[in-house]
Amino acid sequence: MEKILVLDFGGQYNQLIARRVRDKRVYAEILPYTTPLETVAAQNYKGIIFTGGPNSVFDPASPHYDPAVLSLGVPVLGICYGCQLTAYMAGGKVETAESSEYGKIELTVDQRDSLLFRGVPADSTVWMSHTDRVTALPEGFVPTAHTDHCPVAAFENRDKRLYAVQFHPEVTHSVFGDRMLENFLFEVCGCKGEWQMDSFIEDSVKALREQIGDKKVILGLSGGVDSSVAAALISRAVGKQLTCVFVDQGLMRKDEGDFVEETFTRLFDMNFVRVNAREVFYRELKGVSDPEEKRRIIGTAFYRVFWDEIRRQNDRGFFAQGTIYPDRVESGKGDADKIKTHHNKVKMPEDVDFLGIIEPLADLFKDEVRRVGEKLGIPHELVWRQPFPGPGLGVRIIGEITPEKVRLLQEADYVLRDEIAKCGYDSHLAQFFCVLPGVKSVGVMGDHRTYEDLIVIRAVTTDDFMTADWAKIPYDILARVSARITNEVKGVNRVVYDVTTKPPATVEWE
Ligand code: XMP
């Protein structure tokens, strides 16, 4: 299989670069700059991309690499810090400029016949973010583009297939950046672009069959995208040898538990075990209103209920989970081999053991997982499901959780989702839901004064959930949602819209 290596020097865009490459159907993997040259040389990569990074190449503490990487005969594209590093390793000069160049900058291509700039106009906008710059090129290299403040914004050694750009072709602000990456992959590296989800499914099914043999597999299904796709893939490989355990804690959205059960029992060949544990959760949550305490109780009860069920399964075999690539790779630390601290790897009780762990999606990004899910026939609404926190509606009911409050929030949330889906506005939103703050207010219905619950609508746009903006949902949609909630949900007489960004607020209320 043709592969591109993204060598990670700590830039914030390492995952983005790999995704862009994979979008062009070339498999890309991220490795840290600490990976030995021999390991890289042994892999038969079609090309290597050096990522950006926050450091200065002449700082001895900054990440460096064995210059012999430039003599492997494998094409290289250095980006930002990776560009300076390429110059530095090959014997060029890098200096700190008087002022930084940041944001959208006009780039002028001087070598129009450069393979990297094929189809790129003489002048175009690129995204820059640097202070250091290349001031003298190593022998054998020619400058190929400049900006007003950066005389060497790109350079190359065509014979050795070494290329470097000071700007970031991987971000969309670089208007022809995608074209440049394409040129690197197909013109310079000679990739064919044959990596696709069909072959991923075929290869995975084959590998899973080999690994699992005639043994059993158990998977904890949450109803989220990742575990659902992992379940469907393993089901395709070994059918009824797979048992999915789905714990219904009574804190899911309206009818969600039934929907998950129906999907996996009707559409896929597997054993599906639904543990109806809502009474247990409600009982343990009774009288508790501290947010951290609620989370702890939900987490602990889940762990106990889930593993008790697993213990009941006699012939256990392998344990599978829906870990995906970003769960394993940190962004922007130059340590692509480190497992993220919040890697949601399931903690196992000591008395439960398995033949091994199976993580069939461990090399895929979220959008790739979704494409696999669609190809496997998982319903659209499950594949494109918005994120839903593990503790479920528990973090959206402020104060004590009671079955009645859960019902009320489920009803209101259902109306919101129904209205948003009807007008197709969901594609504009990263996440949207209702919150029950446990506040009552005075209202009027007919001749009667009411004193009922308040529902909050929360809707955000975001790329990564680290920061988020409140969504500017058109007023007419909000008006319909509000009218329907107050009409249809008994016990609610007022609806408000949360207009707070993250930070200072978070997406969830608890
Ligand atoms: P916050 O509220 O921290 O949420 O801005 C960011 C994203 O994370 C989700 N979230 C959780 N997901 N378990 C999860 O699996 C949790 O405890 C949890 N808390 C928040 C939240 O829905 C949003 O997408």
Coordinates of C-alpha atoms and ligand atoms in Angstrom, one line a residue:
M1 CA 0.0 0.0 0.0
E2 CA 1.4 3.4 -0.9
K3 CA 1.9 5.5 2.2
I4 CA 3.0 9.0 3.1
L5 CA 4.7 9.8 6.4
V6 CA 3.8 13.0 8.2
L7 CA 6.8 13.6 10.5
D8 CA 5.5 15.5 13.5
F9 CA 7.6 18.4 14.8
G10 CA 5.0 19.7 17.1
G11 CA 2.9 21.9 14.8
Q12 CA -0.8 22.3 15.5
Y13 CA -1.8 21.0 12.1
N14 CA -0.2 17.5 12.0
Q15 CA -3.6 15.7 12.0
L16 CA -4.9 18.2 9.4
I17 CA -2.1 17.4 7.1
A18 CA -2.7 13.7 7.4
R19 CA -6.4 14.2 6.7
R20 CA -5.8 16.3 3.7
V21 CA -3.5 13.6 2.2
R22 CA -6.0 10.9 3.0
D23 CA -8.8 12.9 1.4
K24 CA -6.8 12.4 -1.8
R25 CA -6.9 8.7 -1.2
V26 CA -3.3 8.3 -0.2
Y27 CA -2.8 6.7 3.2
A28 CA -0.9 8.9 5.6
E29 CA 0.4 8.2 9.1
I30 CA 1.8 10.5 11.7
L31 CA 5.0 9.6 13.5
P32 CA 7.0 11.8 16.0
Y33 CA 10.3 13.4 15.1
T34 CA 11.9 11.0 17.6
T35 CA 11.3 8.0 15.2
P36 CA 14.7 6.6 14.2
L37 CA 15.7 7.2 10.6
E38 CA 16.1 3.4 10.1
T39 CA 12.5 2.9 11.0
V40 CA 11.5 5.5 8.4
A41 CA 13.8 4.1 5.8
A42 CA 12.4 0.6 6.2
Q43 CA 8.9 1.6 5.5
N44 CA 9.0 2.3 1.8
Y45 CA 7.2 5.6 2.1
K46 CA 6.2 7.4 -1.2
G47 CA 6.9 10.7 0.4
I48 CA 7.6 12.5 3.7
I49 CA 6.0 15.7 5.0
F50 CA 7.7 17.6 7.7
T51 CA 5.1 19.5 9.8
G52 CA 5.3 22.9 11.2
G53 CA 6.3 23.5 14.8
P54 CA 6.6 26.3 17.3
N55 CA 10.4 26.3 17.6
S56 CA 13.5 27.9 16.1
V57 CA 15.8 25.5 14.2
F58 CA 18.9 27.1 15.7
D59 CA 17.7 26.5 19.3
P60 CA 19.5 23.3 20.2
A61 CA 16.5 22.2 22.3
S62 CA 14.2 22.3 19.3
P63 CA 13.2 19.2 17.5
H64 CA 15.8 18.1 14.8
Y65 CA 16.2 15.2 12.6
D66 CA 18.9 13.1 11.0
P67 CA 19.9 15.1 7.8
A68 CA 20.3 11.7 6.0
V69 CA 16.5 11.7 5.7
L70 CA 17.1 14.1 2.7
S71 CA 19.3 11.5 1.0
L72 CA 16.9 8.5 1.2
G73 CA 15.7 9.2 -2.3
V74 CA 12.2 9.7 -0.8
P75 CA 10.5 13.0 -1.8
V76 CA 10.2 15.5 1.0
L77 CA 7.8 18.4 1.6
G78 CA 8.8 20.7 4.5
I79 CA 6.0 22.9 5.8
C80 CA 6.7 26.0 7.9
Y81 CA 9.1 24.9 10.6
G82 CA 9.6 21.8 8.4
C83 CA 10.7 24.2 5.6
Q84 CA 13.3 25.9 7.8
L85 CA 14.5 22.6 9.0
T86 CA 15.0 21.4 5.5
A87 CA 17.1 24.4 4.6
Y88 CA 19.0 24.1 7.9
M89 CA 19.7 20.3 7.5
A90 CA 20.9 20.8 3.9
G91 CA 23.3 23.6 5.0
G92 CA 21.3 26.7 4.3
K93 CA 20.7 29.7 6.6
V94 CA 17.7 30.5 8.8
E95 CA 17.3 33.7 10.7
T96 CA 14.8 35.5 12.9
A97 CA 13.0 38.2 11.0
E98 CA 12.3 41.6 12.5
S99 CA 8.6 41.1 12.3
S100 CA 6.4 38.1 12.1
E101 CA 4.3 37.3 9.1
Y102 CA 0.9 36.0 10.2
G103 CA -2.4 35.4 8.4
K104 CA -3.5 35.7 4.8
I105 CA -0.5 36.8 2.7
E106 CA -0.1 37.2 -1.1
L107 CA 2.3 34.7 -2.6
T108 CA 4.0 35.2 -5.9
V109 CA 5.3 32.1 -7.7
D110 CA 8.6 32.7 -9.4
Q111 CA 9.1 29.3 -10.9
R112 CA 5.9 28.5 -12.7
D113 CA 7.3 25.3 -14.1
S114 CA 7.8 23.9 -10.5
L115 CA 5.9 20.6 -10.2
L116 CA 4.6 21.8 -6.9
F117 CA 3.0 24.9 -8.4
R118 CA 1.4 23.2 -11.5
G119 CA -2.0 24.8 -12.0
V120 CA -1.3 27.4 -9.3
P121 CA -1.6 31.1 -10.6
A122 CA 1.3 33.5 -10.3
D123 CA -0.3 35.3 -7.4
S124 CA -2.5 33.7 -4.8
T125 CA -3.3 33.9 -1.1
V126 CA -1.6 31.6 1.4
W127 CA -1.7 31.3 5.2
M128 CA 1.5 32.2 7.0
S129 CA 2.5 32.0 10.6
H130 CA 6.2 32.5 11.2
T131 CA 9.0 34.7 12.6
D132 CA 12.1 32.8 11.4
R133 CA 12.7 32.6 7.7
V134 CA 15.2 31.1 5.3
T135 CA 17.8 33.6 4.2
A136 CA 20.3 31.6 2.3
L137 CA 19.5 28.4 0.4
P138 CA 21.6 25.3 0.5
E139 CA 23.6 24.3 -2.6
G140 CA 21.5 22.7 -5.3
F141 CA 18.3 24.4 -4.2
V142 CA 16.4 27.2 -6.0
P143 CA 13.8 29.7 -4.6
T144 CA 10.4 29.2 -6.3
A145 CA 8.1 31.7 -4.6
H146 CA 8.2 34.8 -2.4
T147 CA 6.0 37.2 -0.5
D148 CA 6.6 40.9 0.4
H149 CA 8.3 40.0 3.6
C150 CA 9.7 36.6 2.8
P151 CA 12.1 36.4 -0.2
V152 CA 12.2 32.6 0.1
A153 CA 8.6 31.5 0.7
A154 CA 9.2 28.2 -1.2
F155 CA 12.3 26.4 -2.6
E156 CA 13.2 23.1 -4.1
N157 CA 15.8 20.7 -5.4
R158 CA 13.9 19.2 -8.2
D159 CA 16.4 16.4 -8.9
K160 CA 16.4 15.2 -5.4
R161 CA 12.7 15.8 -5.1
L162 CA 13.0 18.0 -2.0
Y163 CA 10.4 20.7 -1.6
A164 CA 9.7 23.3 1.1
V165 CA 7.1 25.9 1.7
Q166 CA 7.1 28.6 4.4
F167 CA 3.3 28.8 4.4
H168 CA 0.6 26.3 5.3
P169 CA -0.9 24.6 2.2
E170 CA -3.0 22.4 4.5
V171 CA -5.3 25.1 5.8
T172 CA -8.2 26.3 3.6
H173 CA -7.1 30.0 3.8
S174 CA -4.3 28.9 1.4
V175 CA -6.5 29.1 -1.7
F176 CA -4.4 26.8 -3.9
G177 CA -2.9 24.8 -1.0
D178 CA -4.9 21.8 -1.8
R179 CA -3.6 21.9 -5.4
M180 CA 0.0 22.1 -4.1
L181 CA -0.5 19.0 -1.8
E182 CA -2.0 17.2 -4.8
N183 CA 1.0 18.1 -6.9
F184 CA 3.3 16.9 -4.2
L185 CA 1.5 13.5 -3.9
F186 CA 0.8 12.8 -7.6
E187 CA 3.4 14.8 -9.6
V188 CA 6.4 14.6 -7.2
C189 CA 5.8 11.3 -5.3
G190 CA 4.0 9.5 -8.1
C191 CA 1.2 8.3 -5.8
K192 CA -1.8 6.7 -7.5
G193 CA -4.5 7.6 -4.9
E194 CA -6.1 4.1 -4.6
W195 CA -6.6 4.0 -0.9
Q196 CA -10.3 4.1 -0.2
M197 CA -12.9 2.9 2.3
D198 CA -13.9 -0.1 0.2
S199 CA -10.5 -1.6 0.4
F200 CA -10.3 -0.6 4.0
I201 CA -13.4 -2.6 4.8
E202 CA -12.3 -5.6 2.8
D203 CA -8.8 -5.6 4.3
S204 CA -10.1 -5.1 7.8
V205 CA -12.7 -7.9 7.5
K206 CA -10.0 -10.3 6.3
A207 CA -7.6 -9.3 9.1
L208 CA -10.4 -9.5 11.7
R209 CA -11.3 -13.0 10.6
E210 CA -7.7 -14.1 10.8
Q211 CA -7.2 -12.6 14.2
I212 CA -10.5 -13.8 15.7
G213 CA -10.6 -17.2 14.2
D214 CA -13.4 -19.2 15.9
K215 CA -13.2 -17.2 19.1
K216 CA -15.8 -14.8 20.5
V217 CA -15.6 -11.0 20.6
I218 CA -17.3 -8.6 23.1
L219 CA -17.9 -5.0 22.4
G220 CA -19.3 -2.2 24.6
L221 CA -21.7 -0.3 22.4
S222 CA -22.6 3.2 23.5
G223 CA -24.7 4.1 20.5
G224 CA -22.1 6.7 19.5
V225 CA -20.5 6.8 16.0
D226 CA -17.2 5.0 16.8
S227 CA -18.5 2.0 18.7
S228 CA -21.4 1.6 16.3
V229 CA -19.0 1.5 13.3
A230 CA -16.6 -0.9 15.1
A231 CA -19.6 -3.1 15.8
A232 CA -20.8 -3.1 12.2
L233 CA -17.4 -3.9 10.9
I234 CA -16.7 -6.8 13.3
S235 CA -20.2 -8.1 12.6
R236 CA -19.4 -8.1 8.9
A237 CA -16.3 -10.2 9.7
V238 CA -17.5 -12.7 12.2
G239 CA -21.3 -12.3 12.6
K240 CA -22.7 -14.0 15.7
Q241 CA -19.3 -14.5 17.2
L242 CA -19.7 -10.9 18.2
T243 CA -21.7 -9.9 21.3
C244 CA -22.5 -6.2 21.8
V245 CA -23.3 -5.0 25.3
F246 CA -25.4 -1.9 25.4
V247 CA -26.1 -0.3 28.8
D248 CA -29.3 1.8 28.9
Q249 CA -28.8 4.1 31.9
G250 CA -32.0 5.9 31.3
L251 CA -30.2 9.1 30.5
M252 CA -30.3 9.0 26.7
R253 CA -32.4 11.0 24.4
K254 CA -36.0 10.1 23.7
D255 CA -36.4 6.7 22.1
E256 CA -32.6 6.4 21.6
G257 CA -32.1 3.1 23.4
D258 CA -34.9 1.5 21.2
F259 CA -33.4 3.0 18.1
V260 CA -29.9 1.6 18.8
E261 CA -31.4 -1.8 19.7
E262 CA -33.5 -2.0 16.6
T263 CA -30.7 -0.9 14.3
F264 CA -28.3 -3.5 15.5
T265 CA -30.7 -6.4 15.9
R266 CA -32.4 -5.8 12.6
L267 CA -29.6 -4.7 10.3
F268 CA -26.6 -6.6 11.6
D269 CA -25.8 -10.1 12.4
M270 CA -24.6 -10.3 16.0
N271 CA -25.8 -11.0 19.6
F272 CA -27.1 -7.8 21.1
V273 CA -27.5 -7.6 24.8
R274 CA -29.3 -4.6 26.2
V275 CA -29.0 -4.0 29.9
N276 CA -31.9 -2.0 31.1
A277 CA -30.4 -0.3 34.2
R278 CA -32.3 2.9 34.4
E279 CA -33.8 2.0 37.8
V280 CA -30.3 1.4 39.2
F281 CA -29.0 4.8 37.9
Y282 CA -32.1 6.7 39.1
R283 CA -31.9 5.1 42.5
E284 CA -28.2 5.9 43.0
L285 CA -28.7 9.5 41.7
K286 CA -31.6 10.2 44.1
G287 CA -31.1 13.3 46.2
V288 CA -27.7 14.2 44.6
S289 CA -27.3 17.6 43.0
D290 CA -23.6 18.3 42.9
P291 CA -22.4 18.1 39.3
E292 CA -19.1 16.3 40.0
E293 CA -20.8 13.9 42.3
K294 CA -23.5 13.1 39.7
R295 CA -20.8 12.4 37.1
R296 CA -19.0 10.2 39.5
I297 CA -22.1 8.2 40.4
I298 CA -23.0 7.8 36.7
G299 CA -19.5 6.7 35.8
T300 CA -19.2 4.2 38.7
A301 CA -22.6 2.7 38.1
F302 CA -21.9 2.3 34.4
Y303 CA -18.6 0.6 35.1
R304 CA -20.2 -1.8 37.6
V305 CA -23.3 -2.6 35.4
F306 CA -21.2 -3.0 32.3
W307 CA -18.6 -5.3 33.8
D308 CA -21.1 -7.4 35.7
E309 CA -22.8 -8.1 32.4
I310 CA -19.4 -8.9 30.8
R311 CA -18.7 -11.3 33.7
R312 CA -22.0 -13.1 32.8
Q313 CA -20.8 -13.8 29.3
N314 CA -19.0 -17.1 29.6
D315 CA -16.9 -17.5 26.5
R316 CA -15.2 -14.2 26.4
G317 CA -12.5 -14.3 23.7
F318 CA -11.5 -10.8 22.5
F319 CA -12.5 -7.4 23.7
A320 CA -13.2 -4.8 21.0
Q321 CA -13.5 -1.0 21.2
G322 CA -14.1 1.9 18.9
T323 CA -10.8 3.8 19.5
I324 CA -10.0 6.1 16.5
Y325 CA -6.8 7.8 15.4
P326 CA -7.2 11.1 17.1
D327 CA -7.8 9.2 20.4
R328 CA -4.2 8.0 20.0
V329 CA -2.4 11.0 18.6
E330 CA -2.0 14.3 20.3
S331 CA -2.1 17.4 18.1
G332 CA 0.8 19.8 18.1
K333 CA 3.1 18.2 20.6
G334 CA 5.6 16.4 18.3
D335 CA 4.8 13.3 20.2
A336 CA 2.5 11.5 17.8
D337 CA 3.3 8.2 19.5
K338 CA 1.9 9.2 22.9
I339 CA -1.4 7.9 23.9
K340 CA -3.6 10.8 24.9
T341 CA -4.4 11.0 28.5
H342 CA -8.1 11.0 27.9
H343 CA -7.8 8.1 25.5
N344 CA -11.1 6.5 26.3
K345 CA -9.6 3.1 26.6
V346 CA -11.8 1.1 28.9
K347 CA -10.3 0.4 32.3
M348 CA -10.7 -3.3 33.0
P349 CA -11.3 -4.9 36.3
E350 CA -8.6 -7.2 37.3
D351 CA -10.7 -10.4 37.4
V352 CA -11.8 -10.0 33.8
D353 CA -9.4 -11.1 31.1
F354 CA -9.5 -11.4 27.3
L355 CA -7.4 -13.0 24.6
G356 CA -6.6 -9.5 23.4
I357 CA -8.0 -6.1 22.5
I358 CA -9.3 -5.3 19.0
E359 CA -9.5 -1.8 17.8
P360 CA -10.4 -2.0 14.1
L361 CA -10.8 1.8 13.6
A362 CA -7.5 2.8 15.4
D363 CA -6.0 4.3 12.2
L364 CA -9.0 6.3 11.0
F365 CA -10.1 9.9 11.4
K366 CA -13.7 10.6 12.4
D367 CA -14.8 11.5 8.8
E368 CA -13.3 8.3 7.6
V369 CA -15.1 6.3 10.3
R370 CA -18.3 7.9 9.1
R371 CA -17.7 6.9 5.5
V372 CA -17.0 3.3 6.6
G373 CA -20.2 3.4 8.7
E374 CA -22.2 4.6 5.7
K375 CA -20.7 1.9 3.5
L376 CA -21.6 -0.7 6.1
G377 CA -25.2 0.4 6.0
I378 CA -25.5 2.1 9.4
P379 CA -28.4 4.5 9.2
H380 CA -27.6 8.1 8.4
E381 CA -28.8 9.5 11.7
L382 CA -26.5 7.3 13.6
V383 CA -23.5 7.8 11.4
W384 CA -23.9 11.6 11.5
R385 CA -25.0 11.7 15.2
Q386 CA -23.8 14.8 17.0
P387 CA -21.6 14.2 20.0
F388 CA -23.4 13.1 23.1
P389 CA -21.7 13.0 26.5
G390 CA -21.2 9.8 28.3
P391 CA -23.2 10.9 31.3
G392 CA -26.0 11.7 28.9
L393 CA -28.8 14.0 30.0
G394 CA -27.3 13.8 33.5
V395 CA -25.2 16.8 32.6
R396 CA -28.1 18.7 31.2
I397 CA -30.4 18.4 34.2
I398 CA -29.1 20.9 36.8
G399 CA -29.7 19.7 40.3
E400 CA -31.2 16.4 41.3
I401 CA -32.1 14.0 38.5
T402 CA -35.6 12.4 38.7
P403 CA -37.4 10.3 36.1
E404 CA -39.9 13.1 35.6
K405 CA -37.2 15.6 34.8
V406 CA -35.6 13.2 32.4
R407 CA -39.0 12.7 30.7
L408 CA -39.5 16.5 30.5
L409 CA -36.1 17.2 29.0
Q410 CA -36.4 14.3 26.6
E411 CA -39.7 15.6 25.2
A412 CA -38.3 19.2 24.8
D413 CA -35.1 18.0 23.3
Y414 CA -37.1 15.8 20.9
V415 CA -39.1 18.8 19.7
L416 CA -35.9 20.8 19.1
R417 CA -34.3 18.0 17.1
D418 CA -37.4 17.4 15.1
E419 CA -37.8 21.1 14.1
I420 CA -34.1 21.5 13.3
A421 CA -34.1 18.3 11.2
K422 CA -37.3 19.4 9.3
C423 CA -35.7 22.5 8.0
G424 CA -32.3 20.8 7.5
Y425 CA -30.5 23.2 9.7
D426 CA -28.6 20.5 11.5
S427 CA -25.8 20.6 9.0
H428 CA -25.0 24.1 10.2
L429 CA -24.6 23.0 13.8
A430 CA -21.9 21.0 15.6
Q431 CA -24.1 20.2 18.6
F432 CA -27.6 21.3 19.7
F433 CA -29.7 20.2 22.6
C434 CA -32.0 21.3 25.5
V435 CA -31.0 21.9 29.1
L436 CA -33.3 21.8 32.1
P437 CA -31.9 24.3 34.6
G438 CA -34.4 23.4 37.3
V439 CA -35.7 27.0 37.4
K440 CA -39.4 27.8 37.5
S441 CA -41.0 31.0 36.3
V442 CA -44.4 32.6 36.2
G443 CA -46.5 32.4 33.1
V444 CA -50.1 32.6 32.0
M445 CA -52.3 30.1 30.3
G446 CA -55.9 31.2 29.5
D447 CA -57.0 32.8 32.7
H448 CA -54.6 30.9 34.8
R449 CA -51.3 31.9 36.3
T450 CA -48.7 29.1 35.8
Y451 CA -45.5 28.4 37.6
E452 CA -43.5 25.9 35.5
D453 CA -40.1 24.8 34.3
L454 CA -37.8 26.7 32.0
I455 CA -36.1 25.1 29.0
V456 CA -32.8 26.3 27.6
I457 CA -31.8 25.8 24.0
R458 CA -28.0 25.4 23.5
A459 CA -26.6 25.2 20.0
V460 CA -23.0 25.7 19.0
T461 CA -20.8 25.8 16.0
T462 CA -17.2 24.7 16.4
D463 CA -14.4 22.7 14.6
D464 CA -12.9 21.0 17.6
F465 CA -15.0 21.7 20.7
M466 CA -12.1 23.4 22.4
T467 CA -13.7 26.7 21.6
A468 CA -17.2 27.2 20.4
D469 CA -19.5 30.0 19.2
W470 CA -23.2 30.0 19.9
A471 CA -25.1 29.3 16.7
K472 CA -27.0 32.1 15.0
I473 CA -30.1 30.0 14.4
P474 CA -32.6 32.1 12.4
Y475 CA -35.3 33.6 14.6
D476 CA -38.2 31.9 12.7
I477 CA -36.8 28.5 13.5
L478 CA -36.3 29.4 17.2
A479 CA -39.8 30.8 17.2
R480 CA -41.3 27.5 16.0
V481 CA -39.2 25.5 18.5
S482 CA -40.3 27.7 21.4
A483 CA -44.0 27.6 20.4
R484 CA -43.9 23.8 20.1
I485 CA -42.1 23.1 23.3
T486 CA -44.4 25.3 25.4
N487 CA -47.4 23.7 23.6
E488 CA -46.4 20.1 23.5
V489 CA -44.3 19.6 26.6
K490 CA -46.4 19.5 29.7
G491 CA -44.7 21.4 32.6
V492 CA -42.8 24.0 30.5
N493 CA -44.0 27.6 30.1
R494 CA -40.8 29.4 29.0
V495 CA -38.0 28.8 26.5
V496 CA -34.7 30.7 26.4
Y497 CA -31.7 30.6 24.1
D498 CA -28.1 30.4 25.4
V499 CA -26.0 33.1 23.7
T500 CA -22.6 32.3 25.3
T501 CA -19.4 31.4 23.6
K502 CA -16.9 28.8 25.0
P503 CA -14.9 30.2 26.7
P504 CA -16.1 31.5 29.1
A505 CA -18.9 29.0 29.2
T506 CA -18.6 25.3 28.2
V507 CA -20.8 23.6 25.7
E508 CA -22.6 21.5 28.3
W509 CA -24.1 23.1 31.4
E510 CA -22.6 20.7 33.9
Ligands
XMP1 P1 -17.7 21.0 27.2 O1 -19.0 21.0 28.0 O2 -16.6 20.6 28.0 O3 -18.0 19.9 26.0 O4 -17.5 22.3 26.4 C1 -17.1 19.7 24.9 C2 -17.6 18.5 24.2 O5 -17.5 17.3 25.0 C3 -18.7 16.7 25.3 N1 -18.7 16.2 26.7 C4 -18.5 15.0 27.1 N2 -18.3 13.8 26.4 N3 -18.2 12.6 28.4 C5 -18.2 12.6 27.0 O6 -18.1 11.6 26.4 C6 -18.4 13.7 29.2 O7 -18.4 13.6 30.4 C7 -18.5 14.9 28.5 N4 -18.7 16.2 28.9 C8 -18.8 17.0 27.8 C9 -19.7 17.8 25.1 O8 -21.0 17.2 24.7 C10 -19.1 18.5 23.9 O9 -19.3 17.8 22.7

